[in-house]
Tab-separated table of C-alpha atoms in Angstrom:
chain	number	residue	atom	x	y	z
A	1	MET	CA	7.019	47.073	-2.910
A	2	SER	CA	7.112	45.187	0.353
A	3	THR	CA	7.351	41.458	0.625
A	4	VAL	CA	5.943	39.529	3.549
A	5	HIS	CA	8.196	36.774	4.821
A	6	PRO	CA	6.387	34.700	7.402
A	7	ARG	CA	8.844	33.505	9.994
A	8	THR	CA	7.575	31.414	12.857
A	9	ARG	CA	8.853	30.932	16.362
A	10	PRO	CA	6.605	28.231	17.753
A	11	VAL	CA	6.359	27.283	21.362
A	12	PRO	CA	8.305	23.999	21.578
A	13	ARG	CA	6.095	21.096	20.528
A	14	SER	CA	8.370	18.450	22.027
A	15	ALA	CA	8.425	18.003	25.767
A	16	GLY	CA	12.007	16.728	25.668
A	17	ARG	CA	13.354	13.898	27.773
A	18	ALA	CA	11.943	15.185	31.063
A	19	GLY	CA	8.511	15.574	29.520
A	20	ARG	CA	8.557	12.068	28.071
A	21	ILE	CA	9.557	10.639	31.450
A	22	LEU	CA	6.769	12.527	33.223
A	23	LEU	CA	4.200	11.520	30.614
A	24	GLY	CA	5.303	7.905	30.918
A	25	ALA	CA	5.059	8.127	34.705
A	26	PHE	CA	1.563	9.618	34.393
A	27	ALA	CA	0.516	6.779	32.080
A	28	GLY	CA	2.001	4.256	34.494
A	29	ALA	CA	0.188	5.773	37.481
A	30	CYS	CA	-3.057	5.749	35.485
A	31	ALA	CA	-2.561	2.064	34.702
A	32	VAL	CA	-1.842	1.182	38.339
A	33	ASP	CA	-4.867	3.133	39.532
A	34	LEU	CA	-7.283	1.664	36.988
A	35	VAL	CA	-6.038	-1.906	37.386
A	36	SER	CA	-6.288	-1.522	41.169
A	37	LEU	CA	-9.895	-0.402	40.827
A	38	LEU	CA	-10.715	-3.311	38.534
A	39	ALA	CA	-9.066	-5.760	40.910
A	40	GLY	CA	-10.651	-4.211	43.998
A	41	TRP	CA	-7.184	-3.551	45.462
A	42	HIS	CA	-7.821	-0.376	47.447
A	43	PRO	CA	-4.197	0.210	48.599
A	44	GLY	CA	-3.111	0.516	44.948
A	45	HIS	CA	-5.744	3.210	44.395
A	46	LEU	CA	-4.648	5.052	47.539
A	47	ILE	CA	-1.034	5.047	46.323
A	48	ALA	CA	-1.620	5.909	42.662
A	49	LYS	CA	-4.416	8.476	42.797
A	50	PRO	CA	-2.486	11.227	44.636
A	51	LEU	CA	0.301	10.982	42.020
A	52	LEU	CA	-1.858	11.450	38.933
A	53	MET	CA	-2.421	15.194	38.654
A	54	PRO	CA	1.055	16.228	39.909
A	55	LEU	CA	2.617	14.062	37.170
A	56	LEU	CA	0.309	15.575	34.548
A	57	VAL	CA	1.152	19.063	35.839
A	58	GLY	CA	4.855	18.270	35.582
A	59	TYR	CA	4.375	17.105	31.999
A	60	VAL	CA	2.461	20.182	30.828
A	61	LEU	CA	4.976	22.463	32.533
A	62	THR	CA	7.658	21.048	30.220
A	63	LEU	CA	5.430	22.288	27.384
A	64	ARG	CA	5.170	25.764	28.916
A	65	ALA	CA	1.519	25.294	29.825
A	66	PRO	CA	-0.654	28.338	30.641
A	67	ARG	CA	-0.860	29.110	34.339
A	68	LEU	CA	-4.627	28.695	34.332
A	69	LEU	CA	-4.237	25.139	33.055
A	70	VAL	CA	-1.774	24.348	35.835
A	71	ALA	CA	-4.156	25.868	38.393
A	72	ALA	CA	-7.105	23.851	37.025
A	73	LEU	CA	-5.149	20.608	37.272
A	74	LEU	CA	-3.959	21.404	40.800
A	75	PHE	CA	-7.519	22.113	41.917
A	76	GLY	CA	-8.415	18.761	40.355
A	77	TRP	CA	-5.675	17.223	42.509
A	78	GLY	CA	-7.238	18.806	45.576
A	79	GLY	CA	-10.562	17.259	44.624
A	80	ASP	CA	-8.912	13.877	44.081
A	81	LEU	CA	-7.411	13.934	47.568
A	82	ALA	CA	-10.658	15.006	49.217
A	83	LEU	CA	-12.646	12.225	47.534
A	84	LEU	CA	-10.308	9.605	48.972
A	85	PHE	CA	-12.262	10.093	52.208
A	86	ASP	CA	-15.730	8.568	52.305
A	87	ALA	CA	-17.604	11.308	54.153
A	88	GLU	CA	-20.050	14.026	53.137
A	89	PRO	CA	-17.831	16.950	54.293
A	90	ALA	CA	-14.976	15.547	52.182
A	91	PHE	CA	-17.352	15.213	49.230
A	92	LEU	CA	-18.323	18.890	49.530
A	93	VAL	CA	-14.674	19.960	49.835
A	94	GLY	CA	-13.808	17.904	46.771
A	95	MET	CA	-16.715	19.351	44.803
A	96	GLY	CA	-15.607	22.853	45.769
A	97	SER	CA	-12.039	22.170	44.638
A	98	PHE	CA	-13.214	20.800	41.297
A	99	ALA	CA	-15.529	23.809	40.931
A	100	ALA	CA	-12.534	26.142	41.353
A	101	GLY	CA	-10.766	24.123	38.647
A	102	HIS	CA	-13.724	24.585	36.300
A	103	VAL	CA	-13.573	28.345	36.854
A	104	CYS	CA	-9.894	28.243	35.855
A	105	TYR	CA	-10.795	26.280	32.743
A	106	LEU	CA	-13.537	28.756	31.821
A	107	LEU	CA	-11.082	31.651	32.136
A	108	LEU	CA	-8.579	29.690	30.061
A	109	PHE	CA	-11.091	29.056	27.270
A	110	GLY	CA	-11.701	32.783	26.872
A	111	ARG	CA	-14.177	33.984	24.281
A	112	GLY	CA	-13.422	31.550	21.489
A	113	ARG	CA	-16.252	30.480	19.221
A	114	THR	CA	-18.486	27.597	20.176
A	115	SER	CA	-21.523	26.051	18.510
A	116	PRO	CA	-24.942	27.330	19.673
A	117	ALA	CA	-26.396	23.916	18.810
A	118	LEU	CA	-23.844	22.265	21.092
A	119	GLY	CA	-24.754	24.729	23.821
A	120	GLY	CA	-28.412	23.823	23.412
A	121	ALA	CA	-27.579	20.115	23.678
A	122	TYR	CA	-25.631	20.683	26.888
A	123	ALA	CA	-28.467	22.786	28.317
A	124	VAL	CA	-31.005	20.027	27.629
A	125	ALA	CA	-28.674	17.398	29.104
A	126	LEU	CA	-28.089	19.530	32.208
A	127	ALA	CA	-31.765	20.247	32.825
A	128	GLY	CA	-32.775	16.635	32.250
A	129	THR	CA	-30.048	15.171	34.456
A	130	VAL	CA	-30.669	17.534	37.377
A	131	ALA	CA	-34.433	16.988	37.151
A	132	LEU	CA	-34.019	13.206	37.217
A	133	LEU	CA	-31.433	13.195	40.019
A	134	TRP	CA	-33.121	15.793	42.212
A	135	PRO	CA	-35.652	13.563	44.048
A	136	ASP	CA	-33.014	10.927	44.842
A	137	LEU	CA	-30.262	13.232	46.087
A	138	PRO	CA	-29.862	13.866	49.827
A	139	ALA	CA	-31.764	17.073	50.630
A	140	ASP	CA	-28.674	18.946	51.824
A	141	LEU	CA	-26.781	18.127	48.604
A	142	ARG	CA	-29.441	19.109	46.060
A	143	ILE	CA	-28.543	22.800	45.751
A	144	PRO	CA	-24.743	22.270	45.810
A	145	VAL	CA	-24.971	19.499	43.207
A	146	ALA	CA	-27.261	21.576	40.967
A	147	GLY	CA	-24.955	24.594	41.165
A	148	TYR	CA	-21.883	22.491	40.507
A	149	SER	CA	-23.624	20.776	37.589
A	150	LEU	CA	-24.333	24.146	35.978
A	151	LEU	CA	-20.681	25.160	36.282
A	152	LEU	CA	-19.499	21.784	34.995
A	153	ALA	CA	-21.822	21.840	31.984
A	154	SER	CA	-20.661	25.382	31.167
A	155	MET	CA	-17.044	24.241	31.293
A	156	ALA	CA	-17.791	21.214	29.111
A	157	TYR	CA	-19.551	23.364	26.517
A	158	ARG	CA	-16.929	26.103	26.465
A	159	SER	CA	-14.073	23.579	26.213
A	160	SER	CA	-14.865	23.196	22.518
A	161	ALA	CA	-13.507	26.726	22.044
A	162	LEU	CA	-10.021	25.167	22.203
A	163	GLY	CA	-10.801	22.594	19.526
A	164	ARG	CA	-12.090	19.057	19.208
A	165	VAL	CA	-9.556	17.441	21.565
A	166	ALA	CA	-10.391	19.746	24.467
A	167	GLY	CA	-14.094	19.508	23.605
A	168	VAL	CA	-14.019	15.734	23.997
A	169	GLY	CA	-12.172	16.214	27.281
A	170	GLY	CA	-14.885	18.531	28.561
A	171	ALA	CA	-17.607	16.058	27.588
A	172	LEU	CA	-15.801	13.215	29.365
A	173	PHE	CA	-15.439	15.332	32.511
A	174	LEU	CA	-19.198	15.865	32.472
A	175	LEU	CA	-19.767	12.135	32.008
A	176	SER	CA	-17.392	11.240	34.852
A	177	ASP	CA	-19.044	13.564	37.346
A	178	THR	CA	-22.505	12.467	36.229
A	179	LEU	CA	-21.514	8.908	37.125
A	180	ILE	CA	-20.492	10.160	40.575
A	181	ALA	CA	-23.836	11.945	40.977
A	182	THR	CA	-25.808	8.810	40.092
A	183	GLY	CA	-23.903	6.994	42.825
A	184	VAL	CA	-24.738	9.719	45.348
A	185	ALA	CA	-28.386	9.409	44.279
A	186	ASP	CA	-28.134	5.646	44.849
A	187	TRP	CA	-29.045	4.760	41.264
A	188	PRO	CA	-28.092	1.347	39.820
A	189	GLN	CA	-24.416	1.365	38.846
A	190	LEU	CA	-22.211	-0.277	36.254
A	191	PRO	CA	-19.916	-3.053	37.497
A	192	ARG	CA	-16.833	-1.454	39.100
A	193	PRO	CA	-18.268	2.098	38.917
A	194	ASP	CA	-15.095	3.653	40.372
A	195	PHE	CA	-13.158	2.305	37.398
A	196	TRP	CA	-15.429	4.032	34.884
A	197	ILE	CA	-15.434	7.249	36.882
A	198	MET	CA	-11.628	7.370	37.014
A	199	ALA	CA	-11.146	6.225	33.407
A	200	THR	CA	-13.351	9.009	32.033
A	201	TYR	CA	-11.898	11.561	34.481
A	202	LEU	CA	-8.282	10.804	33.589
A	203	ALA	CA	-9.017	10.910	29.866
A	204	ALA	CA	-10.853	14.207	30.398
A	205	GLN	CA	-8.024	15.927	32.251
A	206	TYR	CA	-5.411	14.686	29.786
A	207	LEU	CA	-7.400	15.788	26.723
A	208	LEU	CA	-8.187	19.183	28.236
A	209	ALA	CA	-4.492	19.661	29.031
A	210	VAL	CA	-3.343	18.591	25.561
A	211	GLY	CA	-5.982	20.760	23.893
A	212	ALA	CA	-4.953	23.812	25.918
A	213	VAL	CA	-1.245	23.318	25.230
A	214	ARG	CA	-1.829	22.815	21.501
A	215	ARG	CA	-3.826	26.033	21.313
A	216	LYS	CA	-1.094	27.909	23.174
A	217	GLN	CA	1.479	26.516	20.760
A	218	ALA	CA	-0.608	27.641	17.797
A	219	TYR	CA	-0.843	31.184	19.168
A	220	GLY	CA	2.829	31.117	20.107
A	221	ARG	CA	3.813	31.485	16.469
A	222	GLU	CA	4.967	34.947	15.541
A	223	VAL	CA	4.662	36.325	12.005
A	224	ILE	CA	7.229	39.035	11.236
A	225	GLN	CA	6.860	41.337	8.240
A	226	ASP	CA	9.931	42.891	6.635
């Protein structure tokens, strides 16, 4: 008669001192960036924004993050830097960098289960948003924005494969970029639109990162049978 003795070797759940310092620095940079946007202090945004994703990357590396997660965050950093420049070529470069990050996320999510009903909701939201924005977008940006929107909505939907935390992160990423698109289409904006764009974006990247690391930790457990 054999007896099964489950014995686990989890991926470390604690980031340790270095991880806590990096997470604190990320939170601090987020605060500086968001307060700067609220106050209309552009130099603070220029200083803080380039630090955000590298600090988050450093934090997740202390948790032994998957390489695809690190790549997705670094492509997000590339997009952040490009969007610091107020010009259409920079906008396209930034969109391309974020698109590469979404591809990394999609590969990271794998083939995990997702809700067909949720997929239908994202499809309706995508079709409706693109249809409404289309007439108001600059003609040369319509196709790139539509293609990017499809990739973004796919990422947001598939993010739920990693659990609720990552799923919320994917939804917030979609919301953040939709706010950017309404600005490009010259729609009426909320007060301090850059604040809301960055707040939802930062929450999205953090939740996606945490969701991915938690899933890796869950699969990092090994069950050994004697």
